[in-house]
Amino acid sequence: MAKKEQEERFPEDLIGQPVMTRVDHFAAKTFKHPMMDRALDEVKAALHVYTPGLIVLLYGPNGVGKTTLCRLLQRDIINEAMPTLQEDPGIIPSAYVEVQSPDRNFEWRDFYKDILRSLDEVLIDRKISFQTTSMYYDGGGNLVIREKAAKADLREAALSTLKHRKPTVIVDEAQHFGMVAGGRKLLDQMNCLKSLANRSKRPFVLAGTYELLPFRNLNGQLSRRAIEVHFPRYRADVKIEREEFKDVLNTYQFKMPLVNEPDLVGQWEYIYEHTIGCVGVLNDWMLRALHAALTEGKESLTRKHLKQTAPKRASCQKRLDEIIDGEVNVDRIEAEESLELYRKRLGLVACEAKGKIPERTSELQVEKKSSGSKRKNKNVGDRNTKRDAVGLQKLAG
């Protein structure tokens, strides 16, 4: 509370401003919180010790705040690169690309264009390569230059620009890479992206929903090059996360440009029901609720405004199903039974039972063990060595 008392809620003259001025002021705020800070720190730690061609997979629920995290990451990368920029002003420290949602299948041509735009390249459609078929001679011996760049031209242009500008490439909505037909195609997508990262020697951060999870273990080579960062929601059944979520609400209610501070913390369960612990969803909802309260000329935000602007229950249920499925898939590989099976396949479970590493049994030891056994193998048709019955035998029946 002492921190809140020292911090300014908002400029005093903002109260007398028009509705949209006050709403825009609130919308411009970036509300950092513990879950975001932890995920951001993990991503930055991976980038600080990255190897050429590193791919960071940042995944979490829809609406958790991944886009905000990407923007904060870009800002931090640029700030850290300021001394380098003074020595080499040609460097662009970070490139932010939002993958377009395709009508049918993902299109690499559009992705290469987006990379070039993010690096302020010009005449993108005029990029041609002397090594491709963009230039050729016709039947009359005349040199013909294709007017528009082909996909191969755009790839080479993007690769060359990445090498010279040396950015960290942040790719938002990266789950759209998976909008292809068939599992083999998905592997091809990641191999193409891995090749782009490896040849350019630049790190790529792929941020997306839990639909990114199938990208993790497509093959061993990709797994070796990728670092995973989970950006989860706040869970109501975990005490520390529940209290952190309440702190987030406390910050929101404190920063709302209203005459009287609303009580969001006192209604945390109702708010949690509609956000499922995702701060991105909370942010959008609070903007709508604030606009509703200000439009009515109210001095504070009430339960009525929350109800008017709350996400629909059906959409909340759908999102909850998707989130739980994603969380189960994230936790499955780390589950105790999975770990036990993994250690068993490594041969470590037997070691723990005996207290030492078992030695590999040689073929000679197996042969000696077999020859020392009482039971010996015989050819088919050979009788067992035993005394036959003698004398008259009573016939059955």
mmCIF file of C-alpha atoms in Angstrom:
data_model
loop_
_atom_site.group_PDB
_atom_site.id
_atom_site.type_symbol
_atom_site.label_atom_id
_atom_site.label_comp_id
_atom_site.label_asym_id
_atom_site.label_seq_id
_atom_site.Cartn_x
_atom_site.Cartn_y
_atom_site.Cartn_z
ATOM 1 C CA MET A 1 0.000 0.000 0.000
ATOM 2 C CA ALA A 2 2.908 2.330 0.719
ATOM 3 C CA LYS A 3 4.048 1.887 -2.877
ATOM 4 C CA LYS A 4 0.610 2.868 -4.168
ATOM 5 C CA GLU A 5 0.553 5.967 -1.986
ATOM 6 C CA GLN A 6 3.878 7.113 -3.442
ATOM 7 C CA GLU A 7 2.911 6.319 -7.039
ATOM 8 C CA GLU A 8 0.723 8.661 -9.059
ATOM 9 C CA ARG A 9 -2.521 7.088 -10.250
ATOM 10 C CA PHE A 10 -2.783 9.336 -13.327
ATOM 11 C CA PRO A 11 -2.405 13.060 -14.138
ATOM 12 C CA GLU A 12 -4.898 15.103 -12.110
ATOM 13 C CA ASP A 13 -6.192 17.038 -15.129
ATOM 14 C CA LEU A 14 -7.133 13.769 -16.865
ATOM 15 C CA ILE A 15 -10.446 13.603 -14.958
ATOM 16 C CA GLY A 16 -11.800 16.621 -16.844
ATOM 17 C CA GLN A 17 -10.813 15.257 -20.279
ATOM 18 C CA PRO A 18 -13.190 13.641 -22.832
ATOM 19 C CA VAL A 19 -14.080 9.960 -22.478
ATOM 20 C CA MET A 20 -11.815 8.654 -25.248
ATOM 21 C CA THR A 21 -8.849 10.676 -23.976
ATOM 22 C CA ARG A 22 -9.157 8.944 -20.622
ATOM 23 C CA VAL A 23 -9.708 5.533 -22.204
ATOM 24 C CA ASP A 24 -6.714 5.989 -24.544
ATOM 25 C CA HIS A 25 -4.541 6.977 -21.583
ATOM 26 C CA PHE A 26 -5.469 3.767 -19.792
ATOM 27 C CA ALA A 27 -5.052 1.688 -22.973
ATOM 28 C CA ALA A 28 -1.502 3.014 -23.435
ATOM 29 C CA LYS A 29 -0.454 1.588 -20.076
ATOM 30 C CA THR A 30 1.605 -1.608 -20.041
ATOM 31 C CA PHE A 31 0.808 -3.624 -16.938
ATOM 32 C CA LYS A 32 3.744 -5.900 -16.178
ATOM 33 C CA HIS A 33 3.079 -8.658 -13.662
ATOM 34 C CA PRO A 34 4.981 -11.566 -12.066
ATOM 35 C CA MET A 35 4.004 -14.277 -14.559
ATOM 36 C CA MET A 36 5.018 -12.093 -17.483
ATOM 37 C CA ASP A 37 8.255 -11.052 -15.786
ATOM 38 C CA ARG A 38 9.251 -14.669 -15.236
ATOM 39 C CA ALA A 39 8.589 -15.649 -18.858
ATOM 40 C CA LEU A 40 10.352 -12.532 -20.167
ATOM 41 C CA ASP A 41 13.415 -13.252 -18.027
ATOM 42 C CA GLU A 42 13.566 -16.829 -19.335
ATOM 43 C CA VAL A 43 13.469 -15.685 -22.956
ATOM 44 C CA LYS A 44 16.143 -13.037 -22.382
ATOM 45 C CA ALA A 45 18.365 -15.527 -20.554
ATOM 46 C CA ALA A 46 18.140 -17.890 -23.536
ATOM 47 C CA LEU A 47 19.027 -15.093 -25.968
ATOM 48 C CA HIS A 48 22.002 -13.908 -23.923
ATOM 49 C CA VAL A 49 23.757 -17.262 -24.296
ATOM 50 C CA TYR A 50 22.343 -18.249 -27.658
ATOM 51 C CA THR A 51 24.134 -20.308 -30.274
ATOM 52 C CA PRO A 52 23.781 -19.352 -33.960
ATOM 53 C CA GLY A 53 20.428 -20.458 -35.310
ATOM 54 C CA LEU A 54 18.748 -20.691 -31.902
ATOM 55 C CA ILE A 55 14.948 -21.014 -31.881
ATOM 56 C CA VAL A 56 13.031 -20.083 -28.717
ATOM 57 C CA LEU A 57 9.489 -21.477 -28.507
ATOM 58 C CA LEU A 58 7.342 -19.235 -26.299
ATOM 59 C CA TYR A 59 3.888 -20.731 -25.814
ATOM 60 C CA GLY A 60 0.910 -20.164 -23.555
ATOM 61 C CA PRO A 61 -2.875 -19.762 -23.520
ATOM 62 C CA ASN A 62 -4.700 -17.512 -25.936
ATOM 63 C CA GLY A 63 -5.106 -14.130 -24.241
ATOM 64 C CA VAL A 64 -2.339 -14.551 -21.656
ATOM 65 C CA GLY A 65 -0.413 -11.509 -22.936
ATOM 66 C CA LYS A 66 2.182 -12.939 -25.336
ATOM 67 C CA THR A 67 1.977 -9.994 -27.743
ATOM 68 C CA THR A 68 2.649 -7.549 -24.896
ATOM 69 C CA LEU A 69 5.591 -9.693 -23.806
ATOM 70 C CA CYS A 70 6.976 -9.660 -27.376
ATOM 71 C CA ARG A 71 6.789 -5.870 -27.472
ATOM 72 C CA LEU A 72 8.538 -5.603 -24.102
ATOM 73 C CA LEU A 73 11.206 -8.026 -25.309
ATOM 74 C CA GLN A 74 11.763 -5.921 -28.424
ATOM 75 C CA ARG A 75 12.072 -2.770 -26.330
ATOM 76 C CA ASP A 76 14.606 -4.381 -23.979
ATOM 77 C CA ILE A 77 16.679 -5.739 -26.879
ATOM 78 C CA ILE A 78 16.850 -2.294 -28.472
ATOM 79 C CA ASN A 79 17.818 -0.625 -25.182
ATOM 80 C CA GLU A 80 20.598 -3.148 -24.586
ATOM 81 C CA ALA A 81 21.909 -2.635 -28.121
ATOM 82 C CA MET A 82 22.269 1.156 -27.903
ATOM 83 C CA PRO A 83 26.061 1.113 -27.321
ATOM 84 C CA THR A 84 26.486 -1.186 -30.333
ATOM 85 C CA LEU A 85 24.327 1.065 -32.504
ATOM 86 C CA GLN A 86 26.695 3.962 -31.928
ATOM 87 C CA GLU A 87 29.538 1.894 -33.409
ATOM 88 C CA ASP A 88 27.501 0.290 -36.206
ATOM 89 C CA PRO A 89 24.353 2.296 -37.080
ATOM 90 C CA GLY A 90 23.493 -0.188 -39.825
ATOM 91 C CA ILE A 91 22.362 -2.757 -37.255
ATOM 92 C CA ILE A 92 18.662 -3.194 -36.512
ATOM 93 C CA PRO A 93 18.576 -4.986 -33.116
ATOM 94 C CA SER A 94 15.106 -6.498 -33.378
ATOM 95 C CA ALA A 95 12.584 -7.407 -36.061
ATOM 96 C CA TYR A 96 8.967 -7.980 -35.060
ATOM 97 C CA VAL A 97 6.800 -10.054 -37.401
ATOM 98 C CA GLU A 98 3.202 -11.119 -36.866
ATOM 99 C CA VAL A 99 2.462 -14.195 -38.956
ATOM 100 C CA GLN A 100 -0.619 -13.690 -41.059
ATOM 101 C CA SER A 101 -3.485 -16.131 -40.619
ATOM 102 C CA PRO A 102 -3.710 -17.754 -44.069
ATOM 103 C CA ASP A 103 -6.958 -18.439 -45.891
ATOM 104 C CA ARG A 104 -5.891 -22.033 -46.500
ATOM 105 C CA ASN A 105 -2.203 -22.913 -46.122
ATOM 106 C CA PHE A 106 0.743 -20.936 -44.801
ATOM 107 C CA GLU A 107 2.569 -18.959 -47.499
ATOM 108 C CA TRP A 108 6.328 -18.447 -47.133
ATOM 109 C CA ARG A 109 6.334 -15.674 -49.710
ATOM 110 C CA ASP A 110 4.247 -13.484 -47.376
ATOM 111 C CA PHE A 111 6.485 -14.326 -44.413
ATOM 112 C CA TYR A 112 9.646 -13.276 -46.253
ATOM 113 C CA LYS A 113 7.972 -9.998 -47.211
ATOM 114 C CA ASP A 114 7.003 -9.388 -43.583
ATOM 115 C CA ILE A 115 10.620 -9.886 -42.488
ATOM 116 C CA LEU A 116 11.833 -7.397 -45.098
ATOM 117 C CA ARG A 117 9.195 -4.838 -44.072
ATOM 118 C CA SER A 118 10.122 -5.173 -40.401
ATOM 119 C CA LEU A 119 13.720 -4.344 -41.357
ATOM 120 C CA ASP A 120 12.649 -1.270 -43.371
ATOM 121 C CA GLU A 121 13.613 -2.725 -46.733
ATOM 122 C CA VAL A 122 12.314 -0.942 -49.842
ATOM 123 C CA LEU A 123 11.094 -2.165 -53.246
ATOM 124 C CA ILE A 124 10.320 -5.557 -51.760
ATOM 125 C CA ASP A 125 8.477 -6.868 -54.823
ATOM 126 C CA ARG A 126 11.443 -5.862 -56.992
ATOM 127 C CA LYS A 127 13.945 -8.047 -55.171
ATOM 128 C CA ILE A 128 15.518 -10.443 -57.671
ATOM 129 C CA SER A 129 18.503 -12.752 -57.440
ATOM 130 C CA PHE A 130 21.151 -13.167 -60.129
ATOM 131 C CA GLN A 131 21.486 -16.807 -59.065
ATOM 132 C CA THR A 132 17.836 -17.666 -59.766
ATOM 133 C CA THR A 133 15.678 -17.784 -62.878
ATOM 134 C CA SER A 134 14.593 -14.187 -62.342
ATOM 135 C CA MET A 135 16.881 -13.291 -65.254
ATOM 136 C CA TYR A 136 17.066 -15.282 -68.502
ATOM 137 C CA TYR A 137 17.514 -14.952 -72.236
ATOM 138 C CA ASP A 138 14.554 -15.449 -74.565
ATOM 139 C CA GLY A 139 14.592 -17.196 -77.929
ATOM 140 C CA GLY A 140 15.887 -14.062 -79.656
ATOM 141 C CA GLY A 141 18.852 -13.726 -77.320
ATOM 142 C CA ASN A 142 17.361 -10.801 -75.415
ATOM 143 C CA LEU A 143 17.903 -10.511 -71.660
ATOM 144 C CA VAL A 144 14.597 -10.762 -69.812
ATOM 145 C CA ILE A 145 14.232 -9.688 -66.186
ATOM 146 C CA ARG A 146 11.153 -10.815 -64.299
ATOM 147 C CA GLU A 147 9.212 -7.824 -63.008
ATOM 148 C CA LYS A 148 8.261 -9.299 -59.634
ATOM 149 C CA ALA A 149 10.317 -11.273 -57.162
ATOM 150 C CA ALA A 150 9.696 -15.003 -56.877
ATOM 151 C CA LYS A 151 9.635 -16.857 -53.564
ATOM 152 C CA ALA A 152 13.269 -17.910 -53.992
ATOM 153 C CA ASP A 153 14.250 -14.268 -54.600
ATOM 154 C CA LEU A 154 12.433 -13.114 -51.480
ATOM 155 C CA ARG A 155 14.065 -15.841 -49.401
ATOM 156 C CA GLU A 156 17.542 -14.808 -50.547
ATOM 157 C CA ALA A 157 16.722 -11.150 -49.940
ATOM 158 C CA ALA A 158 15.441 -11.914 -46.429
ATOM 159 C CA LEU A 159 18.508 -14.048 -45.695
ATOM 160 C CA SER A 160 20.894 -11.345 -46.889
ATOM 161 C CA THR A 161 19.090 -8.641 -44.900
ATOM 162 C CA LEU A 162 19.145 -10.737 -41.726
ATOM 163 C CA LYS A 163 22.894 -11.276 -42.097
ATOM 164 C CA HIS A 164 23.618 -7.572 -42.510
ATOM 165 C CA ARG A 165 21.093 -6.093 -40.053
ATOM 166 C CA LYS A 166 21.746 -8.747 -37.372
ATOM 167 C CA PRO A 167 18.357 -8.628 -35.609
ATOM 168 C CA THR A 168 16.741 -10.904 -33.087
ATOM 169 C CA VAL A 169 13.641 -12.005 -34.984
ATOM 170 C CA ILE A 170 10.460 -12.044 -32.880
ATOM 171 C CA VAL A 171 7.635 -13.925 -34.581
ATOM 172 C CA ASP A 172 4.175 -13.482 -33.048
ATOM 173 C CA GLU A 173 1.201 -15.785 -33.773
ATOM 174 C CA ALA A 174 3.734 -18.434 -34.798
ATOM 175 C CA GLN A 175 1.152 -21.216 -34.511
ATOM 176 C CA HIS A 176 0.068 -20.214 -38.030
ATOM 177 C CA PHE A 177 3.194 -21.959 -39.331
ATOM 178 C CA GLY A 178 1.279 -25.157 -38.602
ATOM 179 C CA MET A 179 -1.583 -24.363 -40.990
ATOM 180 C CA VAL A 180 -0.488 -26.979 -43.490
ATOM 181 C CA ALA A 181 -1.793 -30.397 -44.436
ATOM 182 C CA GLY A 182 -0.154 -33.449 -42.868
ATOM 183 C CA GLY A 183 2.481 -34.108 -40.243
ATOM 184 C CA ARG A 184 5.310 -34.342 -42.759
ATOM 185 C CA LYS A 185 4.467 -30.839 -43.990
ATOM 186 C CA LEU A 186 4.750 -29.524 -40.441
ATOM 187 C CA LEU A 187 8.257 -30.985 -40.201
ATOM 188 C CA ASP A 188 9.115 -29.338 -43.520
ATOM 189 C CA GLN A 189 7.917 -25.990 -42.148
ATOM 190 C CA MET A 190 10.201 -26.175 -39.137
ATOM 191 C CA ASN A 191 13.128 -27.417 -41.215
ATOM 192 C CA CYS A 192 12.724 -24.410 -43.498
ATOM 193 C CA LEU A 193 12.610 -22.032 -40.526
ATOM 194 C CA LYS A 194 15.583 -23.776 -38.906
ATOM 195 C CA SER A 195 17.540 -23.376 -42.144
ATOM 196 C CA LEU A 196 16.721 -19.653 -42.277
ATOM 197 C CA ALA A 197 17.856 -19.180 -38.666
ATOM 198 C CA ASN A 198 20.987 -21.282 -39.139
ATOM 199 C CA ARG A 199 22.135 -19.670 -42.395
ATOM 200 C CA SER A 200 21.509 -16.154 -41.123
ATOM 201 C CA LYS A 201 23.103 -16.976 -37.728
ATOM 202 C CA ARG A 202 20.265 -15.057 -36.061
ATOM 203 C CA PRO A 203 18.039 -16.170 -33.142
ATOM 204 C CA PHE A 204 14.296 -16.554 -33.701
ATOM 205 C CA VAL A 205 11.664 -16.247 -30.954
ATOM 206 C CA LEU A 206 8.432 -17.993 -31.952
ATOM 207 C CA ALA A 207 5.508 -16.895 -29.772
ATOM 208 C CA GLY A 208 2.155 -18.618 -30.033
ATOM 209 C CA THR A 209 -0.630 -20.551 -28.386
ATOM 210 C CA TYR A 210 -0.487 -24.169 -27.237
ATOM 211 C CA GLU A 211 -0.849 -25.075 -30.923
ATOM 212 C CA LEU A 212 2.940 -24.611 -30.976
ATOM 213 C CA LEU A 213 3.392 -27.721 -28.823
ATOM 214 C CA PRO A 214 3.601 -30.177 -31.777
ATOM 215 C CA PHE A 215 6.619 -28.167 -33.030
ATOM 216 C CA ARG A 216 8.675 -29.176 -29.982
ATOM 217 C CA ASN A 217 9.669 -32.728 -30.825
ATOM 218 C CA LEU A 218 9.304 -33.143 -34.578
ATOM 219 C CA ASN A 219 12.822 -34.566 -34.694
ATOM 220 C CA GLY A 220 15.935 -34.698 -32.545
ATOM 221 C CA GLN A 221 17.827 -32.001 -34.442
ATOM 222 C CA LEU A 222 15.052 -29.451 -33.975
ATOM 223 C CA SER A 223 14.723 -30.349 -30.299
ATOM 224 C CA ARG A 224 18.442 -29.767 -29.805
ATOM 225 C CA ARG A 225 18.273 -26.279 -31.321
ATOM 226 C CA ALA A 226 15.093 -25.148 -29.568
ATOM 227 C CA ILE A 227 14.588 -23.750 -26.069
ATOM 228 C CA GLU A 228 11.063 -23.825 -24.641
ATOM 229 C CA VAL A 229 9.508 -21.127 -22.461
ATOM 230 C CA HIS A 230 6.028 -21.602 -21.015
ATOM 231 C CA PHE A 231 4.025 -18.428 -20.323
ATOM 232 C CA PRO A 232 1.098 -19.778 -18.244
ATOM 233 C CA ARG A 233 -2.044 -18.250 -16.787
ATOM 234 C CA TYR A 234 -2.650 -17.646 -13.085
ATOM 235 C CA ARG A 235 -4.245 -20.689 -11.447
ATOM 236 C CA ALA A 236 -6.872 -20.109 -8.770
ATOM 237 C CA ASP A 237 -6.043 -23.350 -6.945
ATOM 238 C CA VAL A 238 -2.397 -22.325 -6.391
ATOM 239 C CA LYS A 239 -2.248 -19.897 -3.483
ATOM 240 C CA ILE A 240 0.732 -17.829 -4.591
ATOM 241 C CA GLU A 241 -0.669 -17.450 -8.114
ATOM 242 C CA ARG A 242 -4.091 -16.553 -6.743
ATOM 243 C CA GLU A 243 -2.550 -13.776 -4.646
ATOM 244 C CA GLU A 244 -0.531 -12.541 -7.603
ATOM 245 C CA PHE A 245 -3.708 -12.338 -9.678
ATOM 246 C CA LYS A 246 -5.307 -10.222 -6.960
ATOM 247 C CA ASP A 247 -2.269 -7.934 -7.027
ATOM 248 C CA VAL A 248 -2.774 -7.502 -10.770
ATOM 249 C CA LEU A 249 -6.386 -6.458 -10.139
ATOM 250 C CA ASN A 250 -5.180 -4.068 -7.455
ATOM 251 C CA THR A 251 -2.878 -2.390 -9.985
ATOM 252 C CA TYR A 252 -5.656 -2.117 -12.580
ATOM 253 C CA GLN A 253 -8.147 -0.532 -10.212
ATOM 254 C CA PHE A 254 -5.508 1.900 -8.974
ATOM 255 C CA LYS A 255 -4.595 3.072 -12.486
ATOM 256 C CA MET A 256 -8.124 3.551 -13.861
ATOM 257 C CA PRO A 257 -8.737 7.282 -14.540
ATOM 258 C CA LEU A 258 -11.871 7.465 -12.373
ATOM 259 C CA VAL A 259 -12.807 9.825 -9.552
ATOM 260 C CA ASN A 260 -13.309 6.901 -7.159
ATOM 261 C CA GLU A 261 -11.142 3.808 -7.290
ATOM 262 C CA PRO A 262 -13.274 0.718 -8.064
ATOM 263 C CA ASP A 263 -13.065 -2.486 -6.010
ATOM 264 C CA LEU A 264 -11.875 -5.148 -8.442
ATOM 265 C CA VAL A 265 -10.048 -7.196 -5.807
ATOM 266 C CA GLY A 266 -13.303 -7.664 -3.880
ATOM 267 C CA GLN A 267 -14.814 -9.200 -7.021
ATOM 268 C CA TRP A 268 -11.820 -11.290 -7.988
ATOM 269 C CA GLU A 269 -13.726 -14.585 -8.277
ATOM 270 C CA TYR A 270 -16.247 -13.126 -10.730
ATOM 271 C CA ILE A 271 -13.415 -11.583 -12.755
ATOM 272 C CA TYR A 272 -11.426 -14.821 -12.661
ATOM 273 C CA GLU A 273 -14.416 -16.785 -13.988
ATOM 274 C CA HIS A 274 -14.373 -14.672 -17.143
ATOM 275 C CA THR A 275 -10.626 -14.323 -17.632
ATOM 276 C CA ILE A 276 -9.463 -17.812 -16.510
ATOM 277 C CA GLY A 277 -6.391 -16.102 -15.082
ATOM 278 C CA CYS A 278 -5.270 -14.587 -18.411
ATOM 279 C CA VAL A 279 -4.159 -10.960 -18.062
ATOM 280 C CA GLY A 280 -4.492 -10.220 -21.777
ATOM 281 C CA VAL A 281 -8.200 -11.038 -21.578
ATOM 282 C CA LEU A 282 -8.452 -8.994 -18.389
ATOM 283 C CA ASN A 283 -6.876 -5.978 -20.078
ATOM 284 C CA ASP A 284 -9.343 -5.993 -22.978
ATOM 285 C CA TRP A 285 -12.279 -6.436 -20.612
ATOM 286 C CA MET A 286 -11.238 -3.591 -18.307
ATOM 287 C CA LEU A 287 -10.948 -1.227 -21.285
ATOM 288 C CA ARG A 288 -14.520 -2.012 -22.315
ATOM 289 C CA ALA A 289 -15.794 -1.691 -18.733
ATOM 290 C CA LEU A 290 -13.992 1.630 -18.235
ATOM 291 C CA HIS A 291 -15.486 2.985 -21.463
ATOM 292 C CA ALA A 292 -18.976 1.913 -20.337
ATOM 293 C CA ALA A 293 -18.579 3.610 -16.945
ATOM 294 C CA LEU A 294 -17.234 6.854 -18.415
ATOM 295 C CA THR A 295 -19.892 6.957 -21.125
ATOM 296 C CA GLU A 296 -22.564 6.890 -18.406
ATOM 297 C CA GLY A 297 -20.750 9.689 -16.584
ATOM 298 C CA LYS A 298 -20.072 7.539 -13.522
ATOM 299 C CA GLU A 299 -17.323 8.356 -11.056
ATOM 300 C CA SER A 300 -16.412 4.699 -10.572
ATOM 301 C CA LEU A 301 -16.753 1.297 -12.200
ATOM 302 C CA THR A 302 -19.418 -1.030 -10.772
ATOM 303 C CA ARG A 303 -20.477 -4.682 -11.065
ATOM 304 C CA LYS A 304 -23.077 -3.538 -13.611
ATOM 305 C CA HIS A 305 -20.356 -2.319 -15.991
ATOM 306 C CA LEU A 306 -18.419 -5.538 -15.534
ATOM 307 C CA LYS A 307 -21.489 -7.619 -16.407
ATOM 308 C CA GLN A 308 -22.291 -5.494 -19.452
ATOM 309 C CA THR A 309 -18.857 -5.996 -20.961
ATOM 310 C CA ALA A 310 -17.813 -9.437 -19.661
ATOM 311 C CA PRO A 311 -16.734 -12.179 -22.106
ATOM 312 C CA LYS A 312 -19.580 -14.586 -22.852
ATOM 313 C CA ARG A 313 -19.770 -17.724 -20.759
ATOM 314 C CA ALA A 314 -19.756 -19.994 -23.831
ATOM 315 C CA SER A 315 -16.512 -18.488 -25.139
ATOM 316 C CA CYS A 316 -14.975 -18.771 -21.656
ATOM 317 C CA GLN A 317 -15.872 -22.462 -21.515
ATOM 318 C CA LYS A 318 -14.349 -23.042 -24.940
ATOM 319 C CA ARG A 319 -11.138 -21.274 -23.980
ATOM 320 C CA LEU A 320 -10.955 -23.179 -20.701
ATOM 321 C CA ASP A 321 -11.183 -26.503 -22.579
ATOM 322 C CA GLU A 322 -8.363 -25.451 -24.909
ATOM 323 C CA ILE A 323 -6.203 -24.176 -22.053
ATOM 324 C CA ILE A 324 -6.607 -27.327 -19.969
ATOM 325 C CA ASP A 325 -5.745 -29.516 -22.980
ATOM 326 C CA GLY A 326 -2.630 -27.430 -23.581
ATOM 327 C CA GLU A 327 -1.563 -27.530 -19.939
ATOM 328 C CA VAL A 328 -1.987 -31.311 -19.855
ATOM 329 C CA ASN A 329 0.259 -31.658 -22.904
ATOM 330 C CA VAL A 330 2.867 -29.372 -21.353
ATOM 331 C CA ASP A 331 2.912 -31.315 -18.085
ATOM 332 C CA ARG A 332 2.731 -34.789 -19.604
ATOM 333 C CA ILE A 333 6.416 -35.044 -20.525
ATOM 334 C CA GLU A 334 7.408 -33.917 -17.027
ATOM 335 C CA ALA A 335 4.999 -36.252 -15.214
ATOM 336 C CA GLU A 336 6.442 -38.771 -12.769
ATOM 337 C CA GLU A 337 5.280 -41.773 -14.764
ATOM 338 C CA SER A 338 6.869 -40.330 -17.916
ATOM 339 C CA LEU A 339 10.095 -39.674 -16.044
ATOM 340 C CA GLU A 340 10.056 -43.228 -14.657
ATOM 341 C CA LEU A 341 9.590 -44.667 -18.137
ATOM 342 C CA TYR A 342 12.316 -42.411 -19.539
ATOM 343 C CA ARG A 343 14.780 -43.456 -16.825
ATOM 344 C CA LYS A 344 13.856 -47.086 -17.383
ATOM 345 C CA ARG A 345 14.658 -46.777 -21.078
ATOM 346 C CA LEU A 346 18.015 -45.249 -20.113
ATOM 347 C CA GLY A 347 18.717 -48.185 -17.813
ATOM 348 C CA LEU A 348 18.846 -46.022 -14.697
ATOM 349 C CA VAL A 349 15.917 -47.569 -12.829
ATOM 350 C CA ALA A 350 17.721 -50.920 -12.449
ATOM 351 C CA CYS A 351 20.867 -49.066 -11.325
ATOM 352 C CA GLU A 352 19.038 -47.385 -8.469
ATOM 353 C CA ALA A 353 17.667 -50.713 -7.263
ATOM 354 C CA LYS A 354 21.118 -52.341 -7.190
ATOM 355 C CA GLY A 355 23.020 -49.237 -6.164
ATOM 356 C CA LYS A 356 25.520 -49.538 -9.029
ATOM 357 C CA ILE A 357 25.749 -49.373 -12.799
ATOM 358 C CA PRO A 358 25.050 -52.811 -14.285
ATOM 359 C CA GLU A 359 27.780 -54.258 -16.494
ATOM 360 C CA ARG A 360 26.890 -55.339 -20.019
ATOM 361 C CA THR A 361 26.706 -59.157 -20.164
ATOM 362 C CA SER A 362 28.974 -60.597 -22.858
ATOM 363 C CA GLU A 363 27.922 -63.335 -25.281
ATOM 364 C CA LEU A 364 30.517 -65.685 -23.724
ATOM 365 C CA GLN A 365 28.966 -65.177 -20.265
ATOM 366 C CA VAL A 366 25.538 -65.947 -21.683
ATOM 367 C CA GLU A 367 26.882 -69.101 -23.331
ATOM 368 C CA LYS A 368 28.543 -70.306 -20.111
ATOM 369 C CA LYS A 369 25.397 -69.612 -18.154
ATOM 370 C CA SER A 370 23.367 -71.627 -20.640
ATOM 371 C CA SER A 371 25.789 -74.576 -20.628
ATOM 372 C CA GLY A 372 25.737 -74.702 -16.832
ATOM 373 C CA SER A 373 21.994 -74.976 -16.714
ATOM 374 C CA LYS A 374 20.412 -78.334 -15.824
ATOM 375 C CA ARG A 375 18.102 -78.072 -18.810
ATOM 376 C CA LYS A 376 19.792 -78.784 -22.144
ATOM 377 C CA ASN A 377 18.474 -78.255 -25.631
ATOM 378 C CA LYS A 378 17.862 -81.428 -27.710
ATOM 379 C CA ASN A 379 16.980 -82.119 -31.292
ATOM 380 C CA VAL A 380 13.377 -82.646 -32.223
ATOM 381 C CA GLY A 381 12.390 -86.316 -31.745
ATOM 382 C CA ASP A 382 15.035 -87.155 -29.134
ATOM 383 C CA ARG A 383 13.575 -88.874 -26.081
ATOM 384 C CA ASN A 384 14.175 -87.650 -22.576
ATOM 385 C CA THR A 385 16.680 -89.716 -20.567
ATOM 386 C CA LYS A 386 14.566 -91.531 -17.992
ATOM 387 C CA ARG A 387 13.563 -95.089 -16.885
ATOM 388 C CA ASP A 388 10.660 -96.552 -18.861
ATOM 389 C CA ALA A 389 7.875 -98.318 -16.990
ATOM 390 C CA VAL A 390 8.184 -102.169 -16.997
ATOM 391 C CA GLY A 391 5.721 -104.985 -16.463
ATOM 392 C CA LEU A 392 2.089 -105.198 -17.428
ATOM 393 C CA GLN A 393 0.253 -101.888 -17.541
ATOM 394 C CA LYS A 394 -3.434 -101.650 -16.817
ATOM 395 C CA LEU A 395 -5.241 -100.256 -19.825
ATOM 396 C CA ALA A 396 -7.759 -97.552 -19.224
ATOM 397 C CA GLY A 397 -11.373 -98.597 -19.756
#
